[in-house]
Amino acid sequence: MPTVKQVLIKGLALDLNNYRVTKQHSEKAAIEALISSKPDKFWALMNSLLDDGYHQTENIIVLKQGGKKIVKEGNRRIASLKIILGYVKKPSSGLPSDIDEKIQNLSKKWTLANKKIPCVVYDASEVNVVEKLVALTHAKGESAGRDIWNAIARARHDKEKGLPEPGLDLLEKFLEKSTLVSKDQKIRWGGDYPLTVLNEAASKMCPLLELDSSQKLASNYPKINFKNKVDLIIFNIGSADIGFKDIRTSNYFYQALDIPVPVDKGSTSTPDDNSDPNDAKKDPKPKKPKAKSYANTDPKAVKAILRKFKPMGPKREKLVAILNEAKKLDVGEYPHAFCFLLRSMFEISAKIYAVEKKIKTKKNKGNDKTLVTLLRDITEKLTN
């Protein structure tokens, strides 16, 4: 039988095998992954805790395993409290300024009141009961739980129960092996990715890859035909450049994999058009699908440019965090907010580049250069 008692935050261990994200090697990595998967919700939760403290009516579900008290339900709340109380280092991307300020001004009363929280503690022998409780909390929809598990989390839960999840297996191998994805994308897509689109895409690609099932595709990866083309498809699904509408288009995968479209015998046309049948002999390779074009006044054009922007190199965590927020913003509805984020991205990028290239970022009197002055200095350095 479980026991309900107050437990020190310091004595609780985060679940490194949380279904929301990929398996992590440390608490710090687990927290980074939780933040990256849904930053808005994480910061909103932390703000709430700082403003009102922990609600003592909300029990954390804990499982005793290997001498540790592992949090099975409530990882985001415990992660937030560990950051606030200084039990773990701040995330590498930093904290939002308002949260950082609140932490610095925390009262001793708040700290004392929130060092311990109520937990329902289960013994290791009750692991099946705990798994059922967690599933009921998150996997049954909004009316029965707190924050609904997305497709990735549900797939991980089902996989642990012995159900086949070839799409998840393929995604995790891709994130581990591919050089297309950045470090930030690996963390983010490991917790939030259009897995249902990938599942359907995988099943449609299999015949063209000479494989009889999605499971074979996942198990054989990366030793598959057209690997580079398949990687690009998986990447574009994650970037939202490919969706159900695309993969359900006739002959899409022939074009994406650069495979000649078969000509129907007895017909003078390809399955897609009424072109001259001799065209197939002249040029057996179909043209690659072109990217959609938008007017430069269309917010979609801005979104398309942002998706192609992939910051590389050290000390760019804040730039990546702001870029992710900018991608989520509706440019048409919030143009001023978008411009503010864009300017911040320019300023952060300029200062990092200036430091790397030994360009002065301050005036002679010690004040920071204005952004326009710094950009002129950088331009001069580049053009020289």
Coordinates of C-alpha atoms in Angstrom, one line a residue:
M1 CA 0.0 0.0 0.0
P2 CA 1.3 3.5 -0.8
T3 CA 2.1 6.0 2.0
V4 CA 1.2 9.8 1.8
K5 CA 3.9 12.0 3.4
Q6 CA 5.9 15.2 3.1
V7 CA 9.1 14.6 1.2
L8 CA 12.1 16.9 0.7
I9 CA 12.4 18.2 -2.9
K10 CA 16.1 17.5 -2.6
G11 CA 15.5 13.8 -2.0
L12 CA 13.4 13.3 -5.1
A13 CA 14.9 12.1 -8.4
L14 CA 13.4 13.0 -11.8
D15 CA 12.4 10.2 -14.1
L16 CA 15.1 10.0 -16.7
N17 CA 12.8 7.7 -18.8
N18 CA 10.0 10.2 -19.0
Y19 CA 7.7 9.4 -21.9
R20 CA 7.5 13.1 -22.9
V21 CA 11.1 13.2 -24.0
T22 CA 13.9 10.8 -25.1
K23 CA 15.7 8.9 -22.4
Q24 CA 18.2 11.2 -20.6
H25 CA 21.5 10.5 -18.9
S26 CA 21.2 13.1 -16.1
E27 CA 18.7 15.3 -14.3
K28 CA 20.2 18.4 -15.9
A29 CA 19.7 16.9 -19.4
A30 CA 16.1 15.8 -18.4
I31 CA 15.2 19.3 -17.4
E32 CA 16.7 20.8 -20.6
A33 CA 14.6 18.3 -22.6
L34 CA 11.4 19.1 -20.7
I35 CA 11.9 22.9 -21.2
S36 CA 12.7 22.5 -24.9
S37 CA 9.7 20.3 -25.6
K38 CA 7.2 22.9 -24.3
P39 CA 9.0 26.0 -23.1
D40 CA 5.8 28.1 -22.7
K41 CA 4.1 25.6 -20.4
F42 CA 7.3 25.1 -18.4
W43 CA 7.8 28.8 -17.7
A44 CA 4.1 29.4 -17.0
L45 CA 4.2 26.6 -14.4
M46 CA 7.4 28.0 -12.8
N47 CA 5.8 31.5 -12.7
S48 CA 2.7 30.0 -11.0
L49 CA 4.9 28.3 -8.4
L50 CA 6.8 31.4 -7.7
D51 CA 3.7 33.5 -7.3
D52 CA 1.5 31.1 -5.3
G53 CA 3.8 28.4 -4.0
Y54 CA 3.1 24.7 -4.3
H55 CA -0.5 23.7 -3.7
Q56 CA -0.4 21.2 -0.9
T57 CA -3.5 19.4 -2.3
E58 CA -1.6 18.2 -5.3
N59 CA 0.3 14.9 -4.5
I60 CA 3.3 13.8 -6.5
I61 CA 3.4 10.1 -7.4
V62 CA 6.8 8.6 -6.4
L63 CA 8.2 5.1 -6.9
K64 CA 11.0 3.7 -4.8
Q65 CA 13.5 2.1 -7.1
G66 CA 17.2 1.3 -6.6
G67 CA 17.4 3.3 -3.4
K68 CA 15.9 6.4 -5.0
K69 CA 12.5 8.1 -4.8
I70 CA 11.7 8.5 -8.5
V71 CA 9.0 11.0 -9.6
K72 CA 6.6 9.2 -11.9
E73 CA 4.0 11.9 -12.0
G74 CA 4.9 15.6 -11.5
N75 CA 8.3 15.8 -13.2
R76 CA 7.8 19.4 -14.5
R77 CA 6.7 20.6 -11.1
I78 CA 9.7 19.0 -9.4
A79 CA 12.1 20.2 -12.1
S80 CA 10.8 23.8 -11.6
L81 CA 11.1 23.6 -7.8
K82 CA 14.7 22.2 -8.1
I83 CA 15.7 25.1 -10.3
I84 CA 14.0 27.7 -8.0
L85 CA 15.6 26.2 -4.9
G86 CA 19.0 26.0 -6.5
Y87 CA 19.3 22.2 -6.3
V88 CA 20.2 22.0 -10.0
K89 CA 22.1 24.4 -12.3
K90 CA 20.0 26.9 -14.3
P91 CA 19.4 25.7 -17.9
S92 CA 22.1 26.5 -20.4
S93 CA 19.6 28.7 -22.3
G94 CA 19.1 30.8 -19.2
L95 CA 15.9 31.8 -17.4
P96 CA 13.3 34.4 -18.6
S97 CA 14.2 37.7 -17.0
D98 CA 11.0 37.9 -14.9
I99 CA 11.5 34.4 -13.5
D100 CA 15.2 35.1 -12.7
E101 CA 14.2 38.3 -10.9
K102 CA 11.5 36.5 -8.8
I103 CA 14.0 33.8 -7.8
Q104 CA 16.5 36.3 -6.6
N105 CA 13.9 38.1 -4.5
L106 CA 12.3 35.0 -3.0
S107 CA 11.5 35.2 0.7
K108 CA 12.8 32.8 3.4
K109 CA 9.1 32.1 4.1
W110 CA 8.5 30.8 0.6
T111 CA 11.6 28.7 0.6
L112 CA 10.7 27.1 3.9
A113 CA 7.1 26.4 2.9
N114 CA 8.1 24.8 -0.4
K115 CA 11.2 22.6 0.5
K116 CA 8.8 19.7 1.3
I117 CA 5.8 18.7 -0.7
P118 CA 3.1 15.9 -0.3
C119 CA 3.9 12.7 -2.2
V120 CA 2.2 9.4 -2.6
V121 CA 5.1 6.9 -2.3
Y122 CA 4.9 3.4 -3.7
D123 CA 7.2 0.5 -3.2
A124 CA 9.1 -1.1 -6.2
S125 CA 6.7 -4.0 -6.1
E126 CA 3.8 -1.7 -7.0
V127 CA 5.3 -0.5 -10.3
N128 CA 2.3 -1.8 -12.3
V129 CA -0.1 0.2 -10.2
V130 CA 2.0 3.3 -10.7
E131 CA 2.2 2.9 -14.4
K132 CA -1.6 2.5 -14.6
L133 CA -2.1 5.7 -12.5
V134 CA 0.2 7.7 -14.7
A135 CA -1.5 6.4 -17.9
L136 CA -4.9 7.3 -16.5
T137 CA -3.7 10.8 -15.7
H138 CA -2.2 11.7 -19.1
A139 CA -3.0 9.2 -21.8
K140 CA -6.9 9.2 -21.7
G141 CA -7.6 12.7 -23.0
E142 CA -8.1 16.2 -21.5
S143 CA -11.2 15.3 -19.4
A144 CA -9.3 12.6 -17.5
G145 CA -5.9 14.1 -17.1
R146 CA -3.7 17.1 -16.7
D147 CA -1.5 17.7 -19.7
I148 CA -2.4 15.3 -22.5
W149 CA 0.5 13.2 -23.8
N150 CA 1.3 14.0 -27.4
A151 CA 1.9 11.3 -30.1
I152 CA 5.5 10.8 -29.0
A153 CA 4.7 10.2 -25.3
R154 CA 1.8 7.8 -26.1
A155 CA 4.1 5.9 -28.5
R156 CA 6.8 5.5 -25.8
H157 CA 4.2 4.3 -23.3
D158 CA 2.7 1.8 -25.8
K159 CA 6.2 0.6 -26.8
E160 CA 7.1 -0.1 -23.1
K161 CA 3.9 -2.2 -22.9
G162 CA 5.2 -4.4 -25.8
L163 CA 3.2 -2.8 -28.7
P164 CA 5.1 -2.1 -31.9
E165 CA 5.9 1.5 -32.6
P166 CA 8.0 1.5 -35.9
G167 CA 7.6 5.3 -36.4
L168 CA 9.0 6.0 -33.0
D169 CA 11.9 3.6 -33.6
L170 CA 12.7 5.2 -36.9
L171 CA 12.6 8.7 -35.5
E172 CA 14.9 7.9 -32.5
K173 CA 17.4 6.2 -34.8
F174 CA 17.3 9.2 -37.2
L175 CA 17.8 11.7 -34.3
E176 CA 20.8 9.6 -33.1
K177 CA 22.5 9.1 -36.5
S178 CA 21.5 12.0 -38.8
T179 CA 23.8 15.0 -39.4
L180 CA 20.9 17.1 -40.6
V181 CA 19.5 18.0 -37.2
S182 CA 20.9 20.5 -34.8
K183 CA 21.4 19.8 -31.1
D184 CA 18.3 21.8 -30.3
Q185 CA 16.2 20.0 -32.9
K186 CA 17.3 16.6 -31.4
I187 CA 16.0 17.6 -28.0
R188 CA 12.8 19.3 -29.3
W189 CA 11.8 16.6 -31.8
G190 CA 12.6 13.9 -29.2
G191 CA 9.7 15.3 -27.2
D192 CA 7.4 16.8 -29.8
Y193 CA 7.3 15.6 -33.5
P194 CA 4.4 14.9 -36.0
L195 CA 4.8 11.1 -35.5
T196 CA 1.4 10.3 -37.1
V197 CA 2.6 11.9 -40.4
L198 CA 5.9 9.9 -40.2
N199 CA 4.0 6.7 -39.6
E200 CA 1.9 7.1 -42.7
A201 CA 5.0 8.3 -44.7
A202 CA 7.0 5.3 -43.6
S203 CA 4.3 2.8 -44.7
K204 CA 4.0 4.5 -48.1
M205 CA 7.8 4.6 -48.7
C206 CA 8.4 0.9 -47.9
P207 CA 7.4 -0.6 -51.3
L208 CA 9.7 1.9 -53.0
L209 CA 12.5 1.0 -50.6
E210 CA 11.9 -2.7 -51.3
L211 CA 10.8 -3.4 -47.7
D212 CA 7.7 -5.2 -46.7
S213 CA 6.8 -3.2 -43.5
S214 CA 7.5 0.0 -41.5
Q215 CA 9.0 -2.3 -38.8
K216 CA 11.6 -3.5 -41.4
L217 CA 12.4 0.1 -42.3
A218 CA 13.0 1.0 -38.7
S219 CA 15.0 -2.1 -37.9
N220 CA 17.2 -1.7 -41.0
Y221 CA 17.8 2.0 -40.7
P222 CA 20.3 3.5 -41.5
K223 CA 21.3 0.6 -43.9
I224 CA 18.4 1.3 -46.3
N225 CA 18.1 2.3 -50.0
F226 CA 17.9 6.1 -50.6
K227 CA 18.9 6.9 -47.0
N228 CA 19.8 10.5 -47.8
K229 CA 16.4 11.1 -49.4
V230 CA 14.5 9.4 -46.5
D231 CA 16.5 11.5 -44.0
L232 CA 15.4 14.6 -45.8
I233 CA 11.7 13.5 -45.7
I234 CA 11.9 12.8 -42.0
F235 CA 13.6 16.2 -41.4
N236 CA 11.0 18.1 -43.5
I237 CA 8.2 16.4 -41.6
G238 CA 9.8 17.7 -38.3
S239 CA 10.2 21.2 -39.8
A240 CA 6.5 21.2 -40.8
D241 CA 7.5 21.5 -44.5
I242 CA 5.7 18.2 -45.2
G243 CA 2.3 17.2 -43.9
F244 CA -0.5 14.8 -44.7
K245 CA -1.6 16.8 -47.7
D246 CA 1.9 16.3 -49.3
I247 CA 2.4 12.6 -48.5
R248 CA -1.1 11.8 -49.8
T249 CA -0.4 13.4 -53.2
S250 CA -0.1 11.0 -56.1
N251 CA 3.5 10.0 -56.9
Y252 CA 4.9 12.3 -54.1
F253 CA 7.3 9.7 -52.9
Y254 CA 8.5 8.8 -56.4
Q255 CA 9.6 12.5 -56.7
A256 CA 10.9 12.8 -53.2
L257 CA 13.0 9.7 -53.5
D258 CA 14.0 10.6 -57.1
I259 CA 12.6 7.4 -58.6
P260 CA 11.1 7.3 -62.1
V261 CA 7.3 7.2 -62.1
P262 CA 6.1 4.0 -63.6
V263 CA 4.2 4.3 -66.9
D264 CA 1.0 2.4 -67.2
K265 CA 1.2 -0.1 -70.1
G266 CA -1.5 0.4 -72.6
S267 CA -1.8 4.1 -71.8
T268 CA 0.0 7.0 -73.4
S269 CA 0.1 9.0 -70.2
T270 CA 1.8 8.9 -66.8
P271 CA -0.5 8.5 -63.8
D272 CA -0.1 12.2 -63.1
D273 CA -0.6 14.0 -66.5
N274 CA -1.3 13.7 -70.2
S275 CA 2.3 14.5 -71.3
D276 CA 4.0 12.9 -74.3
P277 CA 5.0 9.3 -73.4
N278 CA 8.3 9.9 -75.1
D279 CA 9.2 12.4 -72.4
A280 CA 9.9 9.4 -70.0
K281 CA 12.5 8.1 -72.5
K282 CA 14.1 11.5 -72.9
D283 CA 14.3 12.2 -69.1
P284 CA 13.5 9.2 -66.9
K285 CA 14.1 11.2 -63.8
P286 CA 11.1 13.4 -62.7
K287 CA 11.8 16.9 -61.6
K288 CA 12.2 17.4 -57.9
P289 CA 9.2 19.0 -56.2
K290 CA 9.8 22.7 -55.9
A291 CA 9.3 24.6 -52.6
K292 CA 6.1 26.6 -52.3
S293 CA 6.5 30.3 -53.2
Y294 CA 4.9 33.1 -51.2
A295 CA 4.7 36.9 -51.8
N296 CA 7.3 38.7 -49.6
T297 CA 4.4 40.4 -47.8
D298 CA 2.9 37.1 -46.8
P299 CA 3.6 35.9 -43.2
K300 CA 4.1 32.4 -44.6
A301 CA 7.2 33.7 -46.5
V302 CA 8.7 34.8 -43.1
K303 CA 7.9 31.4 -41.6
A304 CA 9.6 29.7 -44.5
I305 CA 12.8 31.7 -44.0
L306 CA 12.8 31.1 -40.3
R307 CA 12.6 27.3 -40.8
K308 CA 15.8 27.4 -42.9
F309 CA 17.7 29.4 -40.3
K310 CA 19.7 26.9 -38.2
P311 CA 22.2 28.6 -35.8
M312 CA 25.4 26.7 -35.3
G313 CA 28.2 27.0 -32.8
P314 CA 28.6 27.5 -29.1
K315 CA 27.0 30.2 -26.9
R316 CA 24.0 30.5 -29.1
E317 CA 21.4 28.9 -26.8
K318 CA 19.5 32.2 -26.2
L319 CA 19.4 32.8 -29.9
V320 CA 17.9 29.3 -30.5
A321 CA 15.4 29.9 -27.7
I322 CA 14.2 33.2 -29.2
L323 CA 14.1 31.7 -32.7
N324 CA 11.8 28.9 -31.4
E325 CA 9.5 31.5 -29.9
A326 CA 9.5 33.5 -33.2
K327 CA 8.5 30.4 -35.2
K328 CA 5.5 29.9 -33.0
L329 CA 4.3 33.6 -33.2
D330 CA 1.6 34.5 -35.6
V331 CA 3.4 37.2 -37.6
G332 CA 0.2 38.6 -39.2
E333 CA -1.5 39.1 -35.8
Y334 CA 1.5 40.2 -33.7
P335 CA 3.9 42.0 -36.1
H336 CA 5.4 44.3 -33.4
A337 CA 6.2 41.4 -31.1
F338 CA 7.8 39.5 -34.0
C339 CA 9.9 42.6 -34.9
F340 CA 11.0 42.8 -31.2
L341 CA 12.1 39.1 -31.3
L342 CA 13.8 39.6 -34.7
R343 CA 15.8 42.6 -33.4
S344 CA 16.8 40.6 -30.3
M345 CA 18.1 37.8 -32.6
F346 CA 20.1 40.3 -34.6
E347 CA 21.6 41.8 -31.5
I348 CA 22.5 38.5 -29.9
S349 CA 24.0 37.2 -33.1
A350 CA 26.0 40.4 -33.7
K351 CA 27.5 40.4 -30.2
I352 CA 28.5 36.7 -30.4
Y353 CA 30.1 37.2 -33.8
A354 CA 31.9 40.3 -32.6
V355 CA 33.4 38.5 -29.7
E356 CA 34.5 35.6 -31.8
K357 CA 36.1 37.9 -34.4
K358 CA 37.6 40.2 -31.8
I359 CA 35.5 43.2 -32.8
K360 CA 34.9 45.7 -30.0
T361 CA 31.4 45.7 -28.7
K362 CA 31.8 48.7 -26.4
K363 CA 32.6 52.4 -27.0
N364 CA 35.7 54.1 -25.6
K365 CA 33.8 55.2 -22.5
G366 CA 32.7 51.6 -21.7
N367 CA 29.1 51.8 -22.9
D368 CA 27.7 49.2 -25.3
K369 CA 27.7 50.2 -29.0
T370 CA 24.3 50.6 -30.6
L371 CA 23.2 47.8 -32.7
V372 CA 23.5 49.8 -35.9
T373 CA 27.1 50.7 -35.1
L374 CA 28.0 47.2 -34.3
L375 CA 26.5 45.9 -37.5
R376 CA 28.4 48.5 -39.5
D377 CA 31.7 47.3 -37.8
I378 CA 30.8 43.7 -38.6
T379 CA 30.0 44.6 -42.2
E380 CA 33.3 46.4 -42.6
K381 CA 35.1 43.4 -41.1
L382 CA 33.4 41.0 -43.6
T383 CA 33.8 43.2 -46.7
N384 CA 37.5 43.9 -45.9

